[in-house]
PDB file of C-alpha atoms in Angstrom:
ATOM      1  CA  GLY A  14      -7.380   1.328   9.521  1.00  0.00           C
ATOM      2  CA  TRP A  15      -9.576  -0.572  11.997  1.00  0.00           C
ATOM      3  CA  GLY A  16     -11.583   2.542  12.881  1.00  0.00           C
ATOM      4  CA  LYS A  17     -12.140   3.267   9.201  1.00  0.00           C
ATOM      5  CA  VAL A  18     -13.218  -0.309   8.412  1.00  0.00           C
ATOM      6  CA  THR A  19     -15.637  -0.544  11.343  1.00  0.00           C
ATOM      7  CA  GLY A  20     -16.800   3.087  11.207  1.00  0.00           C
ATOM      8  CA  ASP A  21     -18.500   5.166   8.574  1.00  0.00           C
ATOM      9  CA  PHE A  22     -15.362   6.323   6.720  1.00  0.00           C
ATOM     10  CA  ASN A  23     -15.852   8.410   3.588  1.00  0.00           C
ATOM     11  CA  ALA A  24     -12.876   9.761   1.628  1.00  0.00           C
ATOM     12  CA  GLY A  25     -15.086  12.172  -0.346  1.00  0.00           C
ATOM     13  CA  GLY A  26     -14.288  15.187   1.839  1.00  0.00           C
ATOM     14  CA  TYR A  27     -10.561  14.519   1.626  1.00  0.00           C
ATOM     15  CA  LEU A  28     -10.742  14.087  -2.159  1.00  0.00           C
ATOM     16  CA  ASN A  29     -12.652  17.382  -2.473  1.00  0.00           C
ATOM     17  CA  GLY A  30      -9.894  19.029  -0.437  1.00  0.00           C
ATOM     18  CA  VAL A  31      -7.267  17.631  -2.806  1.00  0.00           C
ATOM     19  CA  VAL A  32      -9.143  18.979  -5.826  1.00  0.00           C
ATOM     20  CA  ALA A  33      -9.417  22.411  -4.177  1.00  0.00           C
ATOM     21  CA  ASN A  34      -5.690  22.500  -3.286  1.00  0.00           C
ATOM     22  CA  GLU A  35      -4.010  24.850  -5.764  1.00  0.00           C
ATOM     23  CA  ALA A  36      -0.556  23.508  -4.921  1.00  0.00           C
ATOM     24  CA  VAL A  37      -1.601  20.025  -6.032  1.00  0.00           C
ATOM     25  CA  MET A  38      -3.145  21.489  -9.177  1.00  0.00           C
ATOM     26  CA  THR A  39       0.061  23.283 -10.173  1.00  0.00           C
ATOM     27  CA  GLN A  40       2.706  20.812  -8.930  1.00  0.00           C
ATOM     28  CA  TYR A  41       0.991  17.542  -9.896  1.00  0.00           C
ATOM     29  CA  PRO A  42      -1.511  18.288 -12.672  1.00  0.00           C
ATOM     30  CA  THR A  43      -1.902  14.669 -13.782  1.00  0.00           C
ATOM     31  CA  TYR A  44      -2.507  13.514 -10.194  1.00  0.00           C
ATOM     32  CA  HIS A  45      -4.995  16.360  -9.744  1.00  0.00           C
ATOM     33  CA  ALA A  46      -6.806  15.287 -12.911  1.00  0.00           C
ATOM     34  CA  PHE A  47      -6.865  11.663 -11.679  1.00  0.00           C
ATOM     35  CA  ILE A  48      -8.376  12.678  -8.337  1.00  0.00           C
ATOM     36  CA  GLU A  49     -10.894  15.056  -9.906  1.00  0.00           C
ATOM     37  CA  ASN A  50     -12.039  12.879 -12.806  1.00  0.00           C
ATOM     38  CA  PHE A  51     -11.678   9.351 -11.459  1.00  0.00           C
ATOM     39  CA  ALA A  52     -11.211   9.127  -7.696  1.00  0.00           C
ATOM     40  CA  LEU A  53     -13.811  11.704  -6.655  1.00  0.00           C
ATOM     41  CA  PRO A  54     -16.632  10.230  -8.779  1.00  0.00           C
ATOM     42  CA  ASN A  55     -15.731   6.824  -7.288  1.00  0.00           C
ATOM     43  CA  ALA A  56     -15.238   8.023  -3.700  1.00  0.00           C
ATOM     44  CA  GLY A  57     -17.073   5.004  -2.288  1.00  0.00           C
ATOM     45  CA  VAL A  58     -14.659   2.573  -3.915  1.00  0.00           C
ATOM     46  CA  PHE A  59     -11.675   4.644  -2.813  1.00  0.00           C
ATOM     47  CA  SER A  60     -13.023   4.826   0.748  1.00  0.00           C
ATOM     48  CA  PHE A  61     -13.217   1.025   0.808  1.00  0.00           C
ATOM     49  CA  MET A  62      -9.719   0.645  -0.667  1.00  0.00           C
ATOM     50  CA  VAL A  63      -8.111   3.128   1.746  1.00  0.00           C
ATOM     51  CA  ALA A  64      -9.749   1.649   4.846  1.00  0.00           C
ATOM     52  CA  TRP A  65      -8.971  -1.975   4.020  1.00  0.00           C
ATOM     53  CA  GLY A  66      -5.572  -1.094   2.547  1.00  0.00           C
ATOM     54  CA  GLU A  67      -4.482   0.643   5.749  1.00  0.00           C
ATOM     55  CA  LEU A  68      -5.729  -2.255   7.878  1.00  0.00           C
ATOM     56  CA  LEU A  69      -4.103  -4.982   5.766  1.00  0.00           C
ATOM     57  CA  VAL A  70      -0.793  -3.134   5.405  1.00  0.00           C
ATOM     58  CA  GLY A  71      -0.695  -2.623   9.164  1.00  0.00           C
ATOM     59  CA  ILE A  72      -1.470  -6.265   9.913  1.00  0.00           C
ATOM     60  CA  GLY A  73       1.112  -7.431   7.375  1.00  0.00           C
ATOM     61  CA  LEU A  74       3.854  -5.250   8.843  1.00  0.00           C
ATOM     62  CA  ILE A  75       3.016  -5.994  12.482  1.00  0.00           C
ATOM     63  CA  LEU A  76       2.827  -9.769  11.975  1.00  0.00           C
ATOM     64  CA  GLY A  77       5.588  -9.897   9.376  1.00  0.00           C
ATOM     65  CA  VAL A  78       3.275 -11.627   6.879  1.00  0.00           C
ATOM     66  CA  LEU A  79       3.774 -10.766   3.195  1.00  0.00           C
ATOM     67  CA  THR A  80       6.136  -8.108   4.516  1.00  0.00           C
ATOM     68  CA  THR A  81       7.537  -6.925   1.188  1.00  0.00           C
ATOM     69  CA  ALA A  82       4.065  -6.642  -0.373  1.00  0.00           C
ATOM     70  CA  ALA A  83       2.719  -4.816   2.690  1.00  0.00           C
ATOM     71  CA  ALA A  84       5.663  -2.399   2.619  1.00  0.00           C
ATOM     72  CA  PHE A  85       5.209  -1.804  -1.117  1.00  0.00           C
ATOM     73  CA  PHE A  86       1.499  -0.989  -0.790  1.00  0.00           C
ATOM     74  CA  GLY A  87       2.186   1.102   2.317  1.00  0.00           C
ATOM     75  CA  ILE A  88       4.709   3.240   0.474  1.00  0.00           C
ATOM     76  CA  MET A  89       2.292   3.607  -2.453  1.00  0.00           C
ATOM     77  CA  MET A  90      -0.414   4.913  -0.091  1.00  0.00           C
ATOM     78  CA  ASN A  91       2.076   7.282   1.530  1.00  0.00           C
ATOM     79  CA  PHE A  92       3.108   8.704  -1.833  1.00  0.00           C
ATOM     80  CA  ALA A  93      -0.564   9.152  -2.771  1.00  0.00           C
ATOM     81  CA  PHE A  94      -1.128  11.150   0.412  1.00  0.00           C
ATOM     82  CA  MET A  95       1.988  13.227  -0.212  1.00  0.00           C
ATOM     83  CA  PHE A  96       0.983  13.977  -3.819  1.00  0.00           C
ATOM     84  CA  ALA A  97      -2.356  15.100  -2.392  1.00  0.00           C
ATOM     85  CA  GLY A  98      -0.582  17.690  -0.255  1.00  0.00           C
ATOM     86  CA  THR A  99      -0.707  15.854   3.081  1.00  0.00           C
ATOM     87  CA  ILE A 100       2.651  15.878   4.810  1.00  0.00           C
ATOM     88  CA  SER A 101       2.185  14.754   8.450  1.00  0.00           C
ATOM     89  CA  SER A 102       4.482  11.821   9.297  1.00  0.00           C
ATOM     90  CA  ASN A 103       4.417  10.468   5.732  1.00  0.00           C
ATOM     91  CA  PRO A 104       8.050  11.314   4.866  1.00  0.00           C
ATOM     92  CA  TRP A 105       9.261   9.400   7.949  1.00  0.00           C
ATOM     93  CA  MET A 106       7.063   6.444   7.049  1.00  0.00           C
ATOM     94  CA  ILE A 107       8.441   6.448   3.492  1.00  0.00           C
ATOM     95  CA  LEU A 108      11.990   6.485   4.818  1.00  0.00           C
ATOM     96  CA  LEU A 109      11.282   3.523   7.119  1.00  0.00           C
ATOM     97  CA  THR A 110       9.502   1.670   4.315  1.00  0.00           C
ATOM     98  CA  VAL A 111      12.507   2.096   2.021  1.00  0.00           C
ATOM     99  CA  PHE A 112      14.583   0.249   4.620  1.00  0.00           C
ATOM    100  CA  ILE A 113      11.998  -2.559   4.802  1.00  0.00           C
ATOM    101  CA  LEU A 114      11.906  -2.835   1.009  1.00  0.00           C
ATOM    102  CA  ALA A 115      15.716  -2.798   0.832  1.00  0.00           C
ATOM    103  CA  ALA A 116      15.823  -5.645   3.315  1.00  0.00           C
ATOM    104  CA  GLY A 117      13.601  -7.517   0.857  1.00  0.00           C
ATOM    105  CA  TYR A 118      13.146 -11.190   1.520  1.00  0.00           C
ATOM    106  CA  ASN A 119      14.989 -11.106   4.823  1.00  0.00           C
ATOM    107  CA  ALA A 120      12.595  -8.513   6.263  1.00  0.00           C
ATOM    108  CA  GLY A 121      10.081 -11.231   7.095  1.00  0.00           C
ATOM    109  CA  ARG A 122      12.376 -14.029   8.239  1.00  0.00           C
ATOM    110  CA  ILE A 123      11.623 -13.541  11.912  1.00  0.00           C
ATOM    111  CA  GLY A 124       7.905 -12.839  11.431  1.00  0.00           C
ATOM    112  CA  GLY A 125       5.035 -14.759   9.930  1.00  0.00           C
ATOM    113  CA  ASP A 126       6.738 -14.924   6.524  1.00  0.00           C
ATOM    114  CA  ARG A 127       8.959 -17.667   7.947  1.00  0.00           C
ATOM    115  CA  TRP A 128       5.974 -20.017   7.666  1.00  0.00           C
ATOM    116  CA  VAL A 129       3.712 -18.250   5.169  1.00  0.00           C
ATOM    117  CA  MET A 130       6.161 -17.863   2.267  1.00  0.00           C
ATOM    118  CA  PRO A 131       7.198 -21.570   2.063  1.00  0.00           C
ATOM    119  CA  TYR A 132       3.508 -22.520   2.192  1.00  0.00           C
ATOM    120  CA  ILE A 133       2.630 -20.107  -0.632  1.00  0.00           C
ATOM    121  CA  LYS A 134       5.556 -21.331  -2.730  1.00  0.00           C
ATOM    122  CA  ALA A 135       4.564 -24.966  -2.198  1.00  0.00           C
ATOM    123  CA  THR A 136       0.828 -24.604  -2.795  1.00  0.00           C
ATOM    124  CA  VAL A 137       0.273 -21.643  -5.100  1.00  0.00           C
ATOM    125  CA  PHE A 138       3.315 -21.979  -7.331  1.00  0.00           C
ATOM    126  CA  LYS A 139       3.454 -25.844  -7.331  1.00  0.00           C
ATOM    127  CA  GLY A 140       6.721 -26.634  -9.070  1.00  0.00           C
ATOM    128  CA  LYS A 141       6.950 -23.419 -11.080  1.00  0.00           C
ATOM    129  CA  PHE A 142      10.229 -22.508  -9.364  1.00  0.00           C
ATOM    130  CA  ALA A 143      11.685 -25.892 -10.301  1.00  0.00           C
ATOM    131  CA  LYS A 144      10.776 -25.310 -13.950  1.00  0.00           C
ATOM    132  CA  ILE A 145      12.484 -21.928 -13.920  1.00  0.00           C
ATOM    133  CA  ALA A 146      15.641 -23.483 -12.465  1.00  0.00           C
ATOM    134  CA  GLY A 147      15.544 -26.206 -15.159  1.00  0.00           C
ATOM    135  CA  GLN A 148      14.739 -28.978 -12.713  1.00  0.00           C
ATOM    136  CA  GLY A 149      11.102 -29.580 -13.657  1.00  0.00           C
ATOM    137  CA  ALA A 150       9.413 -31.030 -16.693  1.00  0.00           C
TER     138      ALA A 150
END
């Protein structure tokens, strides 16, 4: 992701390849229509989202910060690439991500989530968990 964020990454060529892929057209017609009619005309936005998405997912998983969210968005990107006809190492990454998602909350206990999640709960959600448990006003 870092090379894409700092370089001149453009997903337009990849999106054109997806549209030209007959296997995608026949196997995933709704995905093909999405790429052709929405993603390709907005290739600049998708280039930005892919570059920053890859970087942020990688940082989240390496540091163990917002681990479950990073794993969720990572698996979503992997499925998007697989629907587009790209195989590569994506199936292995999806398998590993399933294990991270299954681990859920405990996946980040030894990483940055140990400090980040209590801070988010205390500052962002200020007492909302207490209200749900019936302890707040």
